[in-house]
Tab-separated table of C-alpha atoms in Angstrom:
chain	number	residue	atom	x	y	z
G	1	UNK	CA	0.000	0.000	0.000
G	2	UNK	CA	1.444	3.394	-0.857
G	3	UNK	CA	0.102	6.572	0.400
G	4	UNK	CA	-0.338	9.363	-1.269
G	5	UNK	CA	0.794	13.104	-0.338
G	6	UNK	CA	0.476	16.747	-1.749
G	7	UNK	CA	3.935	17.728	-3.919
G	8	UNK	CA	7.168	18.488	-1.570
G	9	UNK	CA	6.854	21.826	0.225
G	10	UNK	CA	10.283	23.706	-0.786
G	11	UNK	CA	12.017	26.097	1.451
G	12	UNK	CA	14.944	27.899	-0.863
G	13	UNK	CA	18.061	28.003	2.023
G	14	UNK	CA	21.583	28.628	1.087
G	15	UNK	CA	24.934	27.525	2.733
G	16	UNK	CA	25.774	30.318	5.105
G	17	UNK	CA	29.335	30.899	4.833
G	18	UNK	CA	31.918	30.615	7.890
G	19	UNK	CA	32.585	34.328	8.005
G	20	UNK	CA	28.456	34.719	8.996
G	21	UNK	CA	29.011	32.554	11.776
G	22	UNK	CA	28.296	34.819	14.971
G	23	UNK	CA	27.519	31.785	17.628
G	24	UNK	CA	30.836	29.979	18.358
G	25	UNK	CA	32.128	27.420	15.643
G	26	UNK	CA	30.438	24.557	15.895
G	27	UNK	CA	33.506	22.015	14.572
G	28	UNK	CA	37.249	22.483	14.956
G	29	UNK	CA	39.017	21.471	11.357
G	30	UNK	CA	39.408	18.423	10.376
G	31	UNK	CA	42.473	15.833	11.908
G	32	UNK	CA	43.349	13.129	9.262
G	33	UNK	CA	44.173	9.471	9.957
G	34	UNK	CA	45.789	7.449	7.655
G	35	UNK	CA	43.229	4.566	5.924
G	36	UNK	CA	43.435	1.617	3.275
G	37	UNK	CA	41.783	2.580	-0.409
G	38	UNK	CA	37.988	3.320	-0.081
G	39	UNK	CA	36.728	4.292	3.265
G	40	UNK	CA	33.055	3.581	3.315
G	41	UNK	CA	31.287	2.945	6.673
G	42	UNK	CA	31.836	3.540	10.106
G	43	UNK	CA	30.571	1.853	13.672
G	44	UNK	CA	31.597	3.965	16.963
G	45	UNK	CA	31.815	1.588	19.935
G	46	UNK	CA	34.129	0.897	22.479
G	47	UNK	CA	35.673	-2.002	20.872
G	48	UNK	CA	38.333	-2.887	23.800
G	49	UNK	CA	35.999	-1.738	26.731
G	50	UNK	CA	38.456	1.049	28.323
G	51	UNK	CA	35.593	3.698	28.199
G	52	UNK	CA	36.308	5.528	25.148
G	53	UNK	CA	34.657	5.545	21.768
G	54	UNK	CA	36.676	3.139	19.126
G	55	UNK	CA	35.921	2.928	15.438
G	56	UNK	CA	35.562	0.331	13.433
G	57	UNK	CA	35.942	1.169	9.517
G	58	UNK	CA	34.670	-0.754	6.285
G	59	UNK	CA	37.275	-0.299	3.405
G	60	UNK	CA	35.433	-0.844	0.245
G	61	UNK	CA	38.342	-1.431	-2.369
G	62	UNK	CA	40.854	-2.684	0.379
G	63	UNK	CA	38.855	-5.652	0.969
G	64	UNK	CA	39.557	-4.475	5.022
G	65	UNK	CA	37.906	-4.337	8.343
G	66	UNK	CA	40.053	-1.332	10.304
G	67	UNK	CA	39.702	-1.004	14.054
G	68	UNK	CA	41.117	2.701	14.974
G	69	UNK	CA	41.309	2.499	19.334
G	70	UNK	CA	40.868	5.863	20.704
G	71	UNK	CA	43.908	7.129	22.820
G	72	UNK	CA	41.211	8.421	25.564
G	73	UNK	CA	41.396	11.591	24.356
G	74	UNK	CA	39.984	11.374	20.687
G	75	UNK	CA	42.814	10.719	19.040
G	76	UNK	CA	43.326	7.718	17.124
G	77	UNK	CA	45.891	4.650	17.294
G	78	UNK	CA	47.303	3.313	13.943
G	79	UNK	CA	44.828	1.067	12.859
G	80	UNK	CA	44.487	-3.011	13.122
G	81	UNK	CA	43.552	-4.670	9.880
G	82	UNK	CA	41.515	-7.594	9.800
G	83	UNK	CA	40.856	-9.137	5.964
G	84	UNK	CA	37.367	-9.035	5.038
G	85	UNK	CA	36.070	-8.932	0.992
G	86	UNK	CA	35.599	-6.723	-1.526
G	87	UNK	CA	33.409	-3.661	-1.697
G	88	UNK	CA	33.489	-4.065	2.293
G	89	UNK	CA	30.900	-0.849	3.017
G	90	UNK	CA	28.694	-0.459	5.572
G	91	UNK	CA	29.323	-0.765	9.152
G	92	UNK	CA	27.006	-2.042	12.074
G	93	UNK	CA	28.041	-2.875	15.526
G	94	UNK	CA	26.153	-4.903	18.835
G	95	UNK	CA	27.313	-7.281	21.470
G	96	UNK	CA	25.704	-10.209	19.131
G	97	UNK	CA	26.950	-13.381	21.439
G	98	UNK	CA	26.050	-11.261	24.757
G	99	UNK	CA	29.536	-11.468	26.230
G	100	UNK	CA	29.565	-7.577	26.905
G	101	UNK	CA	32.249	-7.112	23.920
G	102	UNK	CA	30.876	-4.938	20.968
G	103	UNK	CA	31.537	-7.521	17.429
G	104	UNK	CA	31.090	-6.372	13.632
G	105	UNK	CA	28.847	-6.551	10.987
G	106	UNK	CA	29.918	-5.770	7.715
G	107	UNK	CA	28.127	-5.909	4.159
G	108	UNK	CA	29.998	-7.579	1.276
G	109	UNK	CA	28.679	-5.819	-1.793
G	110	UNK	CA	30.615	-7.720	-4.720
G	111	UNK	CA	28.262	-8.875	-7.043
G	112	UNK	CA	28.808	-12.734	-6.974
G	113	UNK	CA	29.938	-12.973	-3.203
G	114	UNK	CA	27.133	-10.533	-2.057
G	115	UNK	CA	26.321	-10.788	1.438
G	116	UNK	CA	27.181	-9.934	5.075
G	117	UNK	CA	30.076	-10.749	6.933
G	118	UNK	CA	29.876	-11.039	10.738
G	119	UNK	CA	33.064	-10.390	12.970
G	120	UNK	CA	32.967	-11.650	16.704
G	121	UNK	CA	34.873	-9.567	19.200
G	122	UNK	CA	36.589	-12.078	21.656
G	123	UNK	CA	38.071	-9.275	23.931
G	124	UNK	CA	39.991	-6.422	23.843
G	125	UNK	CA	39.236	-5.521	20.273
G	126	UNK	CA	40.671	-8.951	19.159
G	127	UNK	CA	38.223	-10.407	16.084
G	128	UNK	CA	38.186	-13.414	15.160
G	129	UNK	CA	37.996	-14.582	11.579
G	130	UNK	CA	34.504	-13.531	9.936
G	131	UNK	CA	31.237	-15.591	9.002
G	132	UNK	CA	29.337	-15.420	5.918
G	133	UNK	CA	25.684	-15.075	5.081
G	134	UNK	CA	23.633	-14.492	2.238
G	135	UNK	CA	21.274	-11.955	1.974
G	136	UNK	CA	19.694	-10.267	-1.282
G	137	UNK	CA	21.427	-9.427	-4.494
G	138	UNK	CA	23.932	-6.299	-4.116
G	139	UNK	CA	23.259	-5.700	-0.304
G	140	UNK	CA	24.364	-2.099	0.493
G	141	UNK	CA	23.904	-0.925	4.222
G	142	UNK	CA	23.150	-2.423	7.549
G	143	UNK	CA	21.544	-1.629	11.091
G	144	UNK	CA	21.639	-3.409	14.016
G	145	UNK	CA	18.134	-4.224	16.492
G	146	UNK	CA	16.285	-6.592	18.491
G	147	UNK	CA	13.542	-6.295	16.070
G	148	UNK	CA	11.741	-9.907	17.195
G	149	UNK	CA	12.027	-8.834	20.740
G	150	UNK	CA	13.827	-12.023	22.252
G	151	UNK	CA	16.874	-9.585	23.512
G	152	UNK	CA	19.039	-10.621	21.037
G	153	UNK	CA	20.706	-8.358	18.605
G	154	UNK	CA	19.292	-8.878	14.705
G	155	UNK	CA	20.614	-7.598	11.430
G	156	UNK	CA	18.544	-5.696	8.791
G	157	UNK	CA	20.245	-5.438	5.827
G	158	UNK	CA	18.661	-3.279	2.070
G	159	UNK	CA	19.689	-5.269	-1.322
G	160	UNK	CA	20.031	-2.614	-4.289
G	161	UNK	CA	19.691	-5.098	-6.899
G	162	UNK	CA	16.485	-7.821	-5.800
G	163	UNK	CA	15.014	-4.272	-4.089
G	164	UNK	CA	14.247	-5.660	-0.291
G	165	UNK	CA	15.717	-5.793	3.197
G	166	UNK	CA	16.953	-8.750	4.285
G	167	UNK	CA	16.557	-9.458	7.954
G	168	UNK	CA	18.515	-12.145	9.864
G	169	UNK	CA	17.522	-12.702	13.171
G	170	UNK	CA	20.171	-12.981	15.650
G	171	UNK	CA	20.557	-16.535	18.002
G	172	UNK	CA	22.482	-14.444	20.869
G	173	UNK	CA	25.432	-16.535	20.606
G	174	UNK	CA	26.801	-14.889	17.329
G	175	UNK	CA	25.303	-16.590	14.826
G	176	UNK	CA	22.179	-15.611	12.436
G	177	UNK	CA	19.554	-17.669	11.168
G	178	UNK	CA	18.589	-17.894	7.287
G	179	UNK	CA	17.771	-14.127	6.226
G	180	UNK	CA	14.160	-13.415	5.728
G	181	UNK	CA	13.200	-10.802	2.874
G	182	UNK	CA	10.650	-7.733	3.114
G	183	UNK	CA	9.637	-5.830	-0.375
G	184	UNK	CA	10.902	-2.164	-0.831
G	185	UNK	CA	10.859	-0.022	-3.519
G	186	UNK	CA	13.442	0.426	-6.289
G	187	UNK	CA	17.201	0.352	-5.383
G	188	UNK	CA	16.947	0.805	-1.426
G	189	UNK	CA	20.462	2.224	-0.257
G	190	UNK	CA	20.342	3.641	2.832
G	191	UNK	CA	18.040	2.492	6.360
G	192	UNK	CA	17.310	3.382	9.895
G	193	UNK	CA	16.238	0.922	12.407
G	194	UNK	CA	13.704	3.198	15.298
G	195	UNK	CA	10.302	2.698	16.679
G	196	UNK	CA	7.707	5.173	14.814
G	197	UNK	CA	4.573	4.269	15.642
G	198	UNK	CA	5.611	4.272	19.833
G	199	UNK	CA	4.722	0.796	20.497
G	200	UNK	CA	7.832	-0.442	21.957
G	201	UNK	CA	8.934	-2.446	18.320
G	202	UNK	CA	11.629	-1.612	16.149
G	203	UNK	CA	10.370	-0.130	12.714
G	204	UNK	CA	12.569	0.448	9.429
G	205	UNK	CA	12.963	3.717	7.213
G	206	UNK	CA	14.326	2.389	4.168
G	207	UNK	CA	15.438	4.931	0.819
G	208	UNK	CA	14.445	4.083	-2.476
G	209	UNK	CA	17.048	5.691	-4.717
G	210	UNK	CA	15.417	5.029	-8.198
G	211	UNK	CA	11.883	5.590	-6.822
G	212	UNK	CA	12.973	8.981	-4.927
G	213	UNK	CA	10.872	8.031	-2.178
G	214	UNK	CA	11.418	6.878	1.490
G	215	UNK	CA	9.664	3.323	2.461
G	216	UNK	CA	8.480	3.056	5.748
G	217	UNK	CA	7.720	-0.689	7.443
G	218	UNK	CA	6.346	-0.776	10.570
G	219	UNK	CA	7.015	-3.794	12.321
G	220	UNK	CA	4.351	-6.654	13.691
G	221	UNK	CA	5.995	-7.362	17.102
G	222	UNK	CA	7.587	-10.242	16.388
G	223	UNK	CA	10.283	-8.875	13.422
G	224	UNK	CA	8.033	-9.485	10.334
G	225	UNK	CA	6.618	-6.207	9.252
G	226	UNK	CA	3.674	-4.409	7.487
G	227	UNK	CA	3.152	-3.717	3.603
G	228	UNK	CA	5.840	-0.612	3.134
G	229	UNK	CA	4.069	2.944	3.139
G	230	UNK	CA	5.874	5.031	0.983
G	231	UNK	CA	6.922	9.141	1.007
G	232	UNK	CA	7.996	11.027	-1.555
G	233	UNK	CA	11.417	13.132	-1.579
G	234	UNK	CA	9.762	15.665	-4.598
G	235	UNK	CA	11.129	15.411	-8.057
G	236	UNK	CA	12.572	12.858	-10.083
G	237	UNK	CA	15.996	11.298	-10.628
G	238	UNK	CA	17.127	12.690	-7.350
G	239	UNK	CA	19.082	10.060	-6.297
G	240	UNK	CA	18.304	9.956	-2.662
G	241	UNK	CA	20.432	7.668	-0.537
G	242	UNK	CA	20.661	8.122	2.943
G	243	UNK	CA	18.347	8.320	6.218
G	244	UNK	CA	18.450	9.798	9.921
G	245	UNK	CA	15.823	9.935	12.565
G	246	UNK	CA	15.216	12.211	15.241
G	247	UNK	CA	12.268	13.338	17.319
G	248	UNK	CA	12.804	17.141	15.293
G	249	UNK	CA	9.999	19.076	16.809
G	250	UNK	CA	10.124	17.318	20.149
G	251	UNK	CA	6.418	16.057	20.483
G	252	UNK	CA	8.006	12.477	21.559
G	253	UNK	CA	7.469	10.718	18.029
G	254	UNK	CA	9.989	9.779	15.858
G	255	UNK	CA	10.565	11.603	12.852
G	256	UNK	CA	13.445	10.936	9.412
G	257	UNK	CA	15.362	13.282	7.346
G	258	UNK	CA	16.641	12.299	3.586
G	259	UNK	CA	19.585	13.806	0.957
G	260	UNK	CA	18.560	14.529	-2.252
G	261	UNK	CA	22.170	14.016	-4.670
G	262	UNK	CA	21.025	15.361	-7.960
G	263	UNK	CA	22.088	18.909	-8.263
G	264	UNK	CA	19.570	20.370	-10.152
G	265	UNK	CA	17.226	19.605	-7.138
G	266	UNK	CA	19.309	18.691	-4.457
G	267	UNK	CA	18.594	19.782	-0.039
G	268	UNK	CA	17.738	17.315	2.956
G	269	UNK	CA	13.922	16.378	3.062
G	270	UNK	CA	12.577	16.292	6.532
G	271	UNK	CA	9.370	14.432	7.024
G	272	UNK	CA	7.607	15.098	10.719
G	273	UNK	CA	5.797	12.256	12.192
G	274	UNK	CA	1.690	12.834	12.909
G	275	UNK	CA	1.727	11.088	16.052
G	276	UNK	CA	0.780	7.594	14.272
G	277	UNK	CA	3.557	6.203	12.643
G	278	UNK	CA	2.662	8.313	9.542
G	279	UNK	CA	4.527	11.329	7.972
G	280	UNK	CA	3.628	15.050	6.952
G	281	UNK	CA	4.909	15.649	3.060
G	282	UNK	CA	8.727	16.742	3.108
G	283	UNK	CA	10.094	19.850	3.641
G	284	UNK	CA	13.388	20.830	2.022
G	285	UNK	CA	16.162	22.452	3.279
G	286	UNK	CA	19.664	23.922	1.704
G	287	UNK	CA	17.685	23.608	-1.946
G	288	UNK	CA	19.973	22.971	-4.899
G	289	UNK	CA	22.673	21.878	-2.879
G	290	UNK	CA	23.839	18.168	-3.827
G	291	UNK	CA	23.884	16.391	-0.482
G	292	UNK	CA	25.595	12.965	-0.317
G	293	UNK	CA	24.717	11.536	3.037
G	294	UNK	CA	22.778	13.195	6.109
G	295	UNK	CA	23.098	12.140	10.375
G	296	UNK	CA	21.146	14.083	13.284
G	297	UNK	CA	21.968	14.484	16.516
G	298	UNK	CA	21.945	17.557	19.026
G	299	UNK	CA	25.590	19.006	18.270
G	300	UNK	CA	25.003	21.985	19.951
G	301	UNK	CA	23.573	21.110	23.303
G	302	UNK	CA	20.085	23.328	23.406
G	303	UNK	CA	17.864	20.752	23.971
G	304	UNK	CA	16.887	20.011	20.023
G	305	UNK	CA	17.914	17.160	17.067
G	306	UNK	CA	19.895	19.128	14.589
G	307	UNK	CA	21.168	17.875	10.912
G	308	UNK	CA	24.905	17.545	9.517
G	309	UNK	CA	24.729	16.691	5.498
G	310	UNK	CA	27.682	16.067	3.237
G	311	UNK	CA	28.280	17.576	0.026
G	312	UNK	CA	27.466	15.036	-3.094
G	313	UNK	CA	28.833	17.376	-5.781
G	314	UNK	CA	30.762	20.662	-6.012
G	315	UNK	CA	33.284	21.072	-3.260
G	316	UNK	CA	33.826	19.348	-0.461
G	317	UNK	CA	32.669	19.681	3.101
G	318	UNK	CA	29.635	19.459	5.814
G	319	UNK	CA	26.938	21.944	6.213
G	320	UNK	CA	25.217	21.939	9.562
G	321	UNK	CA	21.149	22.510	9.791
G	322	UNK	CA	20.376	24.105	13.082
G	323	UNK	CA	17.360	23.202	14.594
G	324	UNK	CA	15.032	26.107	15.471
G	325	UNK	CA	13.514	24.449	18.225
G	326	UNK	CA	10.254	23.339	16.581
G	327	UNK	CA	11.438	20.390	13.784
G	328	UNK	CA	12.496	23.457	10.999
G	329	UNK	CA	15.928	24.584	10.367
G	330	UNK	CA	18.009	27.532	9.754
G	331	UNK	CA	20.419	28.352	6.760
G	332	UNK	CA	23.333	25.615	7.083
G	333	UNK	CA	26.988	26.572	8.293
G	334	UNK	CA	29.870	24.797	6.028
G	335	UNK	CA	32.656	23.444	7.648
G	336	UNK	CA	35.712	21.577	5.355
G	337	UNK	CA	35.300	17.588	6.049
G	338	UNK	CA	38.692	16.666	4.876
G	339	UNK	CA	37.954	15.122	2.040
G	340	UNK	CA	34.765	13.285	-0.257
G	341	UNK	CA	32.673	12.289	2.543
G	342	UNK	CA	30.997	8.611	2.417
G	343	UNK	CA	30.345	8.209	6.065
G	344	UNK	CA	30.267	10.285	9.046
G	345	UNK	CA	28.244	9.093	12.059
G	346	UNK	CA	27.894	11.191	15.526
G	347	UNK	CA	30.358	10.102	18.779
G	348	UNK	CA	31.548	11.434	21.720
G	349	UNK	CA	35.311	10.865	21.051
G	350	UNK	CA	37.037	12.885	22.996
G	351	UNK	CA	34.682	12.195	26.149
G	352	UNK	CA	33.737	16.102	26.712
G	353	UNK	CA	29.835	15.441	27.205
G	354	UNK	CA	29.136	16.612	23.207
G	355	UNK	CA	28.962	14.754	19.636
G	356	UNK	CA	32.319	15.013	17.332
G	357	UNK	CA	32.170	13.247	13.866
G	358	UNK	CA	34.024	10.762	12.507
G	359	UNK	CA	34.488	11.094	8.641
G	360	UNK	CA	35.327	8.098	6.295
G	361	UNK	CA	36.737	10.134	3.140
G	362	UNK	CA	37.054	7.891	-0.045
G	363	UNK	CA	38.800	10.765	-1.805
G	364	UNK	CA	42.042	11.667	-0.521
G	365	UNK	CA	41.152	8.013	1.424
G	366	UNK	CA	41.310	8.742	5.161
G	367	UNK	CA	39.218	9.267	8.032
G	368	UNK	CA	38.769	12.489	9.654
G	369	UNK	CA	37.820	13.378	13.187
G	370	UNK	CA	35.949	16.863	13.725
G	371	UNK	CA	35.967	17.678	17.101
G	372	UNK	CA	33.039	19.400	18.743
G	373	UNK	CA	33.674	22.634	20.341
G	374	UNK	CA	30.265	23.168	22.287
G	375	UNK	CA	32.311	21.810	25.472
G	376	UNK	CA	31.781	24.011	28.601
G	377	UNK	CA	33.398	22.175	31.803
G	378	UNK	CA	30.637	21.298	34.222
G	379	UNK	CA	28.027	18.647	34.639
G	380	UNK	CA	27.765	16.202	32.083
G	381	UNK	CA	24.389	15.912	32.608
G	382	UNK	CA	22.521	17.369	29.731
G	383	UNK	CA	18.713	15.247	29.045
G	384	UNK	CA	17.652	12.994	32.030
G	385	UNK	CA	17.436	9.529	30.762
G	386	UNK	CA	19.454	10.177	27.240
G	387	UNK	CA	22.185	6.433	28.655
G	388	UNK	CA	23.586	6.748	26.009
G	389	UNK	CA	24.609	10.713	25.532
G	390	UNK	CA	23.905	10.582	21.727
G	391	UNK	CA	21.380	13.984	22.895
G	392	UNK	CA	18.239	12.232	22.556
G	393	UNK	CA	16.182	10.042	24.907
G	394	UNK	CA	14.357	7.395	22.649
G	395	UNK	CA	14.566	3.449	22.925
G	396	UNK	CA	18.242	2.741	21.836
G	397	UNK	CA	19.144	4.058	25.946
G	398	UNK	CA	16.465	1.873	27.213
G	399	UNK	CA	18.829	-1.028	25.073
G	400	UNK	CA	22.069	0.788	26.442
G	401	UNK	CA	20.662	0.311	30.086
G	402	UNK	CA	19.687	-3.075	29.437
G	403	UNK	CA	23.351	-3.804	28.213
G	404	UNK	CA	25.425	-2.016	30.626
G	405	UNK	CA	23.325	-3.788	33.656
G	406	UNK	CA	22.188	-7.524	32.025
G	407	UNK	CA	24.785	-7.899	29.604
G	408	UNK	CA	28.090	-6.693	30.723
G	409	UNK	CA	28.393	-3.911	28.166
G	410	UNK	CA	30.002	-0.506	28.499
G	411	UNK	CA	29.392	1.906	31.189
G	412	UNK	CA	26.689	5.008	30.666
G	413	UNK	CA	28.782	8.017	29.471
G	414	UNK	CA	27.282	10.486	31.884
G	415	UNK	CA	26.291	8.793	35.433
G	416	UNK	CA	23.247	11.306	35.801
G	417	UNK	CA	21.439	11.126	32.690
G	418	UNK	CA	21.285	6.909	33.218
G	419	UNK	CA	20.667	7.217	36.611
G	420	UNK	CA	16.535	8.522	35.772
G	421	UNK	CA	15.129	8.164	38.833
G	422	UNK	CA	17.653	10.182	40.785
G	423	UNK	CA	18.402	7.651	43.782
G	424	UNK	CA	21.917	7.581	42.996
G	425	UNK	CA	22.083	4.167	41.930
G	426	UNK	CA	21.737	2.660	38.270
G	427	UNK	CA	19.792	-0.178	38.545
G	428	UNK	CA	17.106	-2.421	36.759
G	429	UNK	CA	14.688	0.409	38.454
G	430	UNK	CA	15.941	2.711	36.287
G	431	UNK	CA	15.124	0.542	33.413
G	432	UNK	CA	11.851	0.098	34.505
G	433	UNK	CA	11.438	3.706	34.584
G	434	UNK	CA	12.502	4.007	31.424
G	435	UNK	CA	10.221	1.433	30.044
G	436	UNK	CA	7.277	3.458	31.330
G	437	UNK	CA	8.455	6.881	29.996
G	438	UNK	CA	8.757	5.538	26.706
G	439	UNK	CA	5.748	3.439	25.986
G	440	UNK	CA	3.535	5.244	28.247
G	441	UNK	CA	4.829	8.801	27.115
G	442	UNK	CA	5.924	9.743	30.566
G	443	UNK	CA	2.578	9.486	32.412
G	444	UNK	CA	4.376	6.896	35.108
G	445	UNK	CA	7.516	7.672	35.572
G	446	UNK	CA	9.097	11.441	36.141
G	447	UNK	CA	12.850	11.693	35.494
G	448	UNK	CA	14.655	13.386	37.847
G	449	UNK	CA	16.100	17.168	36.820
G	450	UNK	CA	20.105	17.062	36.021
G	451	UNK	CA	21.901	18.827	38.584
């Protein structure tokens, strides 16, 4: 079932230049690490459980899995190559045998080999050799999520060429059963694994490149999911590849954002949920702008989901969408990224309390860190209940809690914010509490104000 919505509401924005910046700079330039040829995707974690942010790296034309170990203070140790196979791209990470060590997912998108490749992390960033599974034809990116809801981490992976995500459901010992296929549209690229719809299940936003719409699955409860309702980016031959979510106007549902490549259009669509799992028609931002890839999180600490996008064509660099504190945007900063930008997701790397980004450049090939300069010392403490510091409480810090206290994984980055309940202790009470904020919408549990 499709549905149906009124042409894509436009809003002409232009890059604002760095010399119009009057608010501090957001981003410090760009530091450059060394990488094998073709950079493509990129999974923060903390791969050797010290406490710091790690990356893990998928080197398309190196046929490579590189593990960069942060120093502790965001810089980056020479990395450790593991051999994985060619066009190596996307990235996903999750403790998938539940030994409290974060292993690797990787997609394999040569065309007779196509498939995912699954590398188990057997302590202290030590992988062993990888395991193979099939999915659909030309597979090109990958999310982690218990999407069945037996707490065990699954796969969903989008397949450009048989146009459907694959899902393999995860045993909890590191293996994955037989994948299990859900229609999209045309050439899905890029996906985003979040609960829309507020029912405590994971849901998928999928892009459609050659359809130049977004398809939205809402999932059944038990990891199959419902007929894919479909959203139009505006125009045609857009090329749109890549998705974020983000609770925009901060009514406590879910909404995405999508680039638009093609030139001649170009901007980041931003589609605001109703408050059913459905979505208001786009609106576009940075218009005629080529945009390669977009992420969201709040960079700047006020409280609200802002956008980073990536230049497709022209030169290179990031622009950065401000949110105005009700889901729109202002004109976009530029800052340079270092390089041709095919990855960049949001992490705390240097352990300040804000979100840096971590750039995989396939042109010079490299990865670049851009350090956040928000910082102000003080309390870490920013959103009660955001476990996981990414600046936005939804149900990945419910899963973070769950981790840190069932499963042996990492340690909250800012005490207060897991702590919800205020009594000083984190414990399976404060997972409770965060159970009933989310799926009730707050009515039985109050989170305790950050010092």
């Amino acid at each position: 079932m499709k549905l149906s919505h009124a042409l894509t509401t436009v809003i002409w924005l232009v890059a604002m230049p760095l010399s119009m910046l009057t608010a501090q700079t957001l981003f410090d330039s760009p530091v450059s690490y060394t990488a094998g040829s073709g950079p493509w995707g990129i999974a923060p974690a903390d791969y050797d459980n010290d406490g710091d942010q790690d990356l893990a790296v998928g080197l398309r034309y190196a046929a490579m899995l590189s593990i960069y170990l942060n120093n502790g203070d965001g810089s980056l140790q020479a990395p450790i190559d593991y051999a994985s196979a060619f066009h190596t791209s996307s990235v996903a990470s999750a403790d998938f045998d539940s030994d409290g060590d974060y292993d690797v997912a990787v997609v394999r998108g040569e065309a007779y080999s196509s498939g995912i490749s699954v590398f188990i992390n057997g302590g202290g960033a030590a992988f062993a050799a990888p395991v193979d599974y099939a999915t659909g034809d030309y597979p090109c990116d990958v999310v982690s999520a218990d999407f069945d809801g037996d707490n065990n981490y699954d796969l969903a992976v989008t397949n450009e060429y048989s146009d459907n995500v694959s899902i393999l459901f995860g045993n909890g010992d590191g293996t994955f059963q037989e994948s299990v296929n859900c229609a999209t549209g045309d050439g899905p690229h890029g996906l985003y694994a979040t609960d829309f719809n507020n029912d405590s299940h994971y849901d998928l936003a999928v892009v459609n490149t050659y359809d130049d719409d977004v398809s939205v699955l809402i999932n059944k409860g038990d990891g199959t999911f419902e007929d894919a309702a479909d959203y139009p980016v505006g125009g045609t031959s857009t090329y749109p590849g890549s998705v974020t979510c983000g609770d925009f106007d901060n009514d406590g549902w879910m909404d995405f954002a999508v680039n638009r490549w093609d030139y001649n259009t170009g901007g980041v669509c931003v589609f605001l949920n109703y408050g059913d799992g459905t979505f208001e028609p786009a609106v576009t931002y940075g218009a005629l702008i080529s945009y390669s890839n977009v992420v969201s999180a709040d960079f700047d600490d006020d409280g609200y989901v802002d956008l980073v996008t990536a230049a497709g064509e022209g030169p290179d660099g990031i622009s950065f969408f401000k949110n105005n504190g009700d889901g729109s945007f202002a004109p976009a900063v530029v800052y340079s990224s270092g390089g041709r930008v095919a990855d960049m997701p949001p992490v705390d790397l240097d352990s300040d309390g804000d979100l840096d980004l971590a750039v995989a450049n396939t042109y010079p090939n490299g990865i670049s860190i851009l350090i956040n300069l928000t910082y102000e010392p003080g309390p870490c403490c920013r959103y009660p209940g955001d476990a996981d510091h990414d600046g936005q409480v939804d149900i990945l810090d419910f899963q973070f809690l769950r981790d840190y206290l069932h499963r042996g994984g990492p340690p909250p980055p800012c005490f207060e914010e897991a702590d919800v309940n205020g009594d000083g202790n984190i414990t399976k009470e404060d997972m409770s509490c965060m159970a009933r904020y989310l799926f009730s919408k707050g009515t039985t549990c109050e989170f305790v104000e950050c010092p």
